[in-house]
C-alpha positions in Angstrom: 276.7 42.5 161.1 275.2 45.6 161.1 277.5 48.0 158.4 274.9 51.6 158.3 275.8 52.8 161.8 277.9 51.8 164.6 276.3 50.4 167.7 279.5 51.0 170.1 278.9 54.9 169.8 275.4 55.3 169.3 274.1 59.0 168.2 278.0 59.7 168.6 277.9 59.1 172.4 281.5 57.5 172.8 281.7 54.5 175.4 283.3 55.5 178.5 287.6 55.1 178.2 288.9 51.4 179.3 289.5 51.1 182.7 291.3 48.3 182.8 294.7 50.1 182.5 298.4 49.6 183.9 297.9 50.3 187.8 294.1 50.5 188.2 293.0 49.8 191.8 289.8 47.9 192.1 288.5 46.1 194.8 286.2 42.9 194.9 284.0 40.6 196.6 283.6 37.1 196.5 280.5 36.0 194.0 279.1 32.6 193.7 276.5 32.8 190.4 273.8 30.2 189.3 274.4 27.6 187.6 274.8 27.7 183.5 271.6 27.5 181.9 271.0 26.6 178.1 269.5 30.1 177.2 269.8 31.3 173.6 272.0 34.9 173.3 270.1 36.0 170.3 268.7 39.4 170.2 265.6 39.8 171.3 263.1 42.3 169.1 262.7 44.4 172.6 266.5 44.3 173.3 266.9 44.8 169.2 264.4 48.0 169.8 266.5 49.5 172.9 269.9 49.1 170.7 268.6 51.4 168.0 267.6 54.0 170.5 269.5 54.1 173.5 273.2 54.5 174.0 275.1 51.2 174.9 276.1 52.9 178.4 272.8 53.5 179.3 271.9 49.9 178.2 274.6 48.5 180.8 273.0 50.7 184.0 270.0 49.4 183.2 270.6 46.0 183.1 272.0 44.3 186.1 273.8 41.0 185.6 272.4 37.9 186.9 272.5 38.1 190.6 273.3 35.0 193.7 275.0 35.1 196.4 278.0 37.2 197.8 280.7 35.3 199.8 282.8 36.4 202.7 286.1 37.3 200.5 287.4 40.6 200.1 290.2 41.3 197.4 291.9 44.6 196.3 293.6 44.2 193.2 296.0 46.1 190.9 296.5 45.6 187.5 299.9 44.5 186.5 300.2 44.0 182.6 297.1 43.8 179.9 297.0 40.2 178.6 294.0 40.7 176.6 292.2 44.0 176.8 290.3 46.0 174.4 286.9 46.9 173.0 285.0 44.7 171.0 286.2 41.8 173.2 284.2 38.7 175.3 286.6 39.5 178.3 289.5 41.7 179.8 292.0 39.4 180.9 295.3 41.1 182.7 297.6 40.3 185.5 296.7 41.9 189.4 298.8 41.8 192.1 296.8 41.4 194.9 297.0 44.4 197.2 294.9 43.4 200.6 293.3 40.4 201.3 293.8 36.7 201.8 296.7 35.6 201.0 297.4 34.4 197.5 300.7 34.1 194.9 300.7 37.0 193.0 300.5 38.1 190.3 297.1 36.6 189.6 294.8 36.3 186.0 291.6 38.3 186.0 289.2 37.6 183.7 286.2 40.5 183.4 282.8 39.7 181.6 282.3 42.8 181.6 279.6 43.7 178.0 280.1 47.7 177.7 283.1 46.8 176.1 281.8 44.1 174.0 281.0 44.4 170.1 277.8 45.9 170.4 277.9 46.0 166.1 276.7 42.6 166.1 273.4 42.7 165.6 272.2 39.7 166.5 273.8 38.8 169.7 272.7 40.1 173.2 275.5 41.1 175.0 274.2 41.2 178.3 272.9 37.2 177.9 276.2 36.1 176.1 278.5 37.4 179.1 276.3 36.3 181.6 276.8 32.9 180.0 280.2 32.8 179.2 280.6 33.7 182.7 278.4 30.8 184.5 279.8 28.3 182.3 283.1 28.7 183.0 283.2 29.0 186.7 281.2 26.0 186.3 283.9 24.3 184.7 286.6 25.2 186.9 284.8 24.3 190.2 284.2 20.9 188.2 287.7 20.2 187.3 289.2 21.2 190.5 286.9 19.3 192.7 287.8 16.2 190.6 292.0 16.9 191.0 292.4 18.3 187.6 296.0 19.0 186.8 296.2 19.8 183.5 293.8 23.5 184.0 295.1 26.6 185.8 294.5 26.8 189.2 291.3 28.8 190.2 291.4 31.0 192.6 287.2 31.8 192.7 284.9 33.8 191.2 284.3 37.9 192.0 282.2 40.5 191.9 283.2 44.6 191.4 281.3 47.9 191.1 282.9 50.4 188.6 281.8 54.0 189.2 281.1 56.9 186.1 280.8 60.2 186.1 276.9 60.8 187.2 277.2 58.5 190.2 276.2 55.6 189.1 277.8 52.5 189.1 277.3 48.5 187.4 278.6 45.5 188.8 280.8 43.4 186.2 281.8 40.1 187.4 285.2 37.9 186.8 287.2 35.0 188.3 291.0 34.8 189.4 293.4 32.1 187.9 296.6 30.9 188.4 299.0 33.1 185.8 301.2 30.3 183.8 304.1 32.5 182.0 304.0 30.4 178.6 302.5 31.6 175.2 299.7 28.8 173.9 300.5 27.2 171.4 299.2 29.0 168.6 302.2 31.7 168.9 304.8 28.3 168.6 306.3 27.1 165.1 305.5 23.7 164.7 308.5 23.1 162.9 310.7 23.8 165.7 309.1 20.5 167.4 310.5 17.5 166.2 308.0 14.7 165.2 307.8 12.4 168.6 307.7 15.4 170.7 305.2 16.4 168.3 303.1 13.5 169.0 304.1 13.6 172.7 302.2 16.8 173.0 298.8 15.6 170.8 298.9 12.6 172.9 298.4 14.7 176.1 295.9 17.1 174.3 293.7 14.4 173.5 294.0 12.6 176.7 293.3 15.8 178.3 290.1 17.2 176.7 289.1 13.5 176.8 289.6 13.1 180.3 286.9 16.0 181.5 284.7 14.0 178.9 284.6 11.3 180.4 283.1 13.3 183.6 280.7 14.9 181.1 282.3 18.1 180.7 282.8 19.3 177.4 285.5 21.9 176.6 283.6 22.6 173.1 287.0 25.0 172.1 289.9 22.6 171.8 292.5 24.5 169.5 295.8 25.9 169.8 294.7 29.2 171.2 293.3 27.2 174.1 296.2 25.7 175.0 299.5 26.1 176.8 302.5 24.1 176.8 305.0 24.9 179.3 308.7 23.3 179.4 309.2 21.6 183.0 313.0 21.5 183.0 315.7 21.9 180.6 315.0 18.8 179.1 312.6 19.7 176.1 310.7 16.6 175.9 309.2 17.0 179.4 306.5 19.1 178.6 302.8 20.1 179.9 299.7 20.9 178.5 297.5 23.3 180.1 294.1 23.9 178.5 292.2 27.3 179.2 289.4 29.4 178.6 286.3 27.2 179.4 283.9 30.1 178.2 282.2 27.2 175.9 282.7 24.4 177.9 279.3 22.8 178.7 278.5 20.1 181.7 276.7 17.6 179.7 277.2 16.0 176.1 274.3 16.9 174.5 273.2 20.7 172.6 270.8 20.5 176.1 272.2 18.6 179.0 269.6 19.5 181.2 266.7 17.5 178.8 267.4 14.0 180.5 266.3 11.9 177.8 268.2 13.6 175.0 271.7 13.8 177.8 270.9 9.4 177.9 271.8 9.5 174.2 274.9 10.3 174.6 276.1 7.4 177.5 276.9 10.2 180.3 279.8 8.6 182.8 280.8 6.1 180.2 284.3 6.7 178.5 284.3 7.3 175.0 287.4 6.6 173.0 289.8 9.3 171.3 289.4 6.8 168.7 285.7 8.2 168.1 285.7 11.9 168.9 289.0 12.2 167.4 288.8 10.0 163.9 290.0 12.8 161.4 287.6 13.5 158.3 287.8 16.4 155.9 287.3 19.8 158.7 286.3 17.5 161.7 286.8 19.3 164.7 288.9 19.5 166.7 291.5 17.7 165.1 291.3 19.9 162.2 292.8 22.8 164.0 295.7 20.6 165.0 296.3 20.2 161.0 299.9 22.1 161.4 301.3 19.6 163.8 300.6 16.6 163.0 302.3 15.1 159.3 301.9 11.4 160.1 299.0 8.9 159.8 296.8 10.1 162.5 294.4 7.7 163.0 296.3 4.9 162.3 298.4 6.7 165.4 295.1 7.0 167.4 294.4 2.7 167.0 297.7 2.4 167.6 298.1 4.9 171.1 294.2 3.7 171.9 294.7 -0.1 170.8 293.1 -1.4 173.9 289.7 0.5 174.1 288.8 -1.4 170.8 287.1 -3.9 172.8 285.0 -1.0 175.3 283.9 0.4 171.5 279.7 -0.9 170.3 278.2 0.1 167.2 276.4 2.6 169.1 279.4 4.2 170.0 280.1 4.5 166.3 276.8 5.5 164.8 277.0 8.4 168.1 280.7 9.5 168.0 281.4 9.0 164.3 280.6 10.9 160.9 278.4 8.7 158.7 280.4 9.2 155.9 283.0 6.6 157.8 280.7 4.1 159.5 281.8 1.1 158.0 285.9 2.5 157.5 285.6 2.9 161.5 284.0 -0.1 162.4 286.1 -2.7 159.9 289.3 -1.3 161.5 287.7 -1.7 165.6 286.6 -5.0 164.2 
């Protein structure tokens, strides 16, 4: 973190205001990008050079985001209610209504990867890269859960591209996807002491069955936590409840650091189900149970053999030595037995 000068207003030229404001007009087009690739974000020394000596607008003209293919879908949109919008932020997320266009429920989610309005302090991130990835990945993700019958995700309405104008006629192209808008806080605004214990459990049950699920169909959420998740009351009965996991900015199609390398993806049994038992054994700061720490005040994995008692006999010593910190090998594979 860079603390001698301030990247976002370099040579105190300002970043232009937010946009993204109560009843902006925009309109979009249909965008389908690349696949995600396993690039690194770190700043390069010539994109390290260009920071120290050219404002971060200029920066953003000059550097186009990954390009594809347009599809046939024209949107206008206008913005509702901020969700999520500020600078020094990954993504603008607000509520649209949709003006013209096809047809679709409104009000809708927008998410904007948009990196003029990312922290541009950090001083070893590129912006431009990080976006673009955050972006690819998690229109990856969506398309994969949907086309598989996911219920437990937002619906996804596609992915967009928009030009936004300034003041010396040029314009940049920031790209974002539409999503089903679920009127719940997640769960990291709720009191866990205003759930009592089985409904408590009720709820971890489903959030480990749900990230494990996509896992099983090698997609890897890679930011299970309470900010990540909704839970929405079906009825006025208070135990029927529904997870709804979002933001799949991290999630990667594969199970290894690089999916793509073949022989080190093998290593990790893509298609084969791997047991909450393994990938969600607590240890001291083991994510992501860890960040579940509030909820849960009961024996958790002597819950997880207990909820999970019949994929003992699908678990190898593979499995274990893979899945399982070696601090608790033999603790792991005494109790699968």
């Amino acid at each position: 973190m860079t603390l001698s000068l301030d990247f976002n207003t370099l040579n105190d030229i300002p970043k232009p205001n937010l946009p993204y404001v109560e009843g902006f007009e925009f309109s979009v087009l249909e965008f389908f990008p690349h696949e995600p690739q396993n690039k690194t974000f770190i700043l390069s020394p010539d994109e390290a050079l260009q920071r120290q000596n050219t404002d971060v607008l200029r920066r953003c003209l000059a550097k186009k985001p990954l390009s594809r293919r347009l599809g046939s879908r024209a949107l206008h949109l206008k913005i509702k209610k901020a969700i999520r919008v500020g600078d020094g932020k990954t993504s603008q997320i607000f509520l649209v209504d949709v003006v013209s266009g096809q047809g679709f429920s409104t009000p809708l989610v927008a998410k904007l990867y948009d990196p003029l309005y990312y922290d541009h302090s950090l001083d070893d991130v590129d912006p431009f890269l990080y976006v673009d990835l955050e972006y690819t990945r998690e229109t990856a993700a969506y398309r994969h859960l949907h086309s598989r019958g996911e219920k437990h995700v937002p619906e996804y309405y596609g992915s967009y591209t928009m030009d936004i104008s300034h003041c010396d006629g040029q314009f940049r192209s920031v790209r974002l996807i539409l999503l089903q808008y679920i009127a719940e806080n997640s769960m990291d605004t709720l009191q866990p002491q205003d759930f009592s214990q089985p409904l408590r459990k009720a709820i971890m049950e489903q959030i480990v069955n749900v990230e494990s699920r996509p896992y099983e169909n090698n997609l890897w959420h890679r930011d299970t936590s309470p900010r990540n998740i909704v839970i929405q009351r079906l009825d006025s009965d208070s135990s029927n409840l529904h997870v709804t996991f979002i933001d799949f900015g991290h999630a990667s199609l594969g199970r290894s650091p690089n999916p793509k390398n073949n022989d080190e993806e093998s290593r990790f049994f893509p298609g084969i189900y791997i047991s909450p038992i393994l990938r969600w054994y607590k240890t001291r700061g083991r994510e992501p149970v860890c960040d579940f720490e509030e909820w849960i005040d009961w024996d958790w994995n002597g819950w997880l053999f207990e909820i999970y008692d019949s994929d003992r006999k699908m678990i190898n010593t593979d499995m274990i030595r893979r899945w399982v910190p070696p601090s608790v090998h033999q603790e792991v594979a005494s109790k699968v037995g």
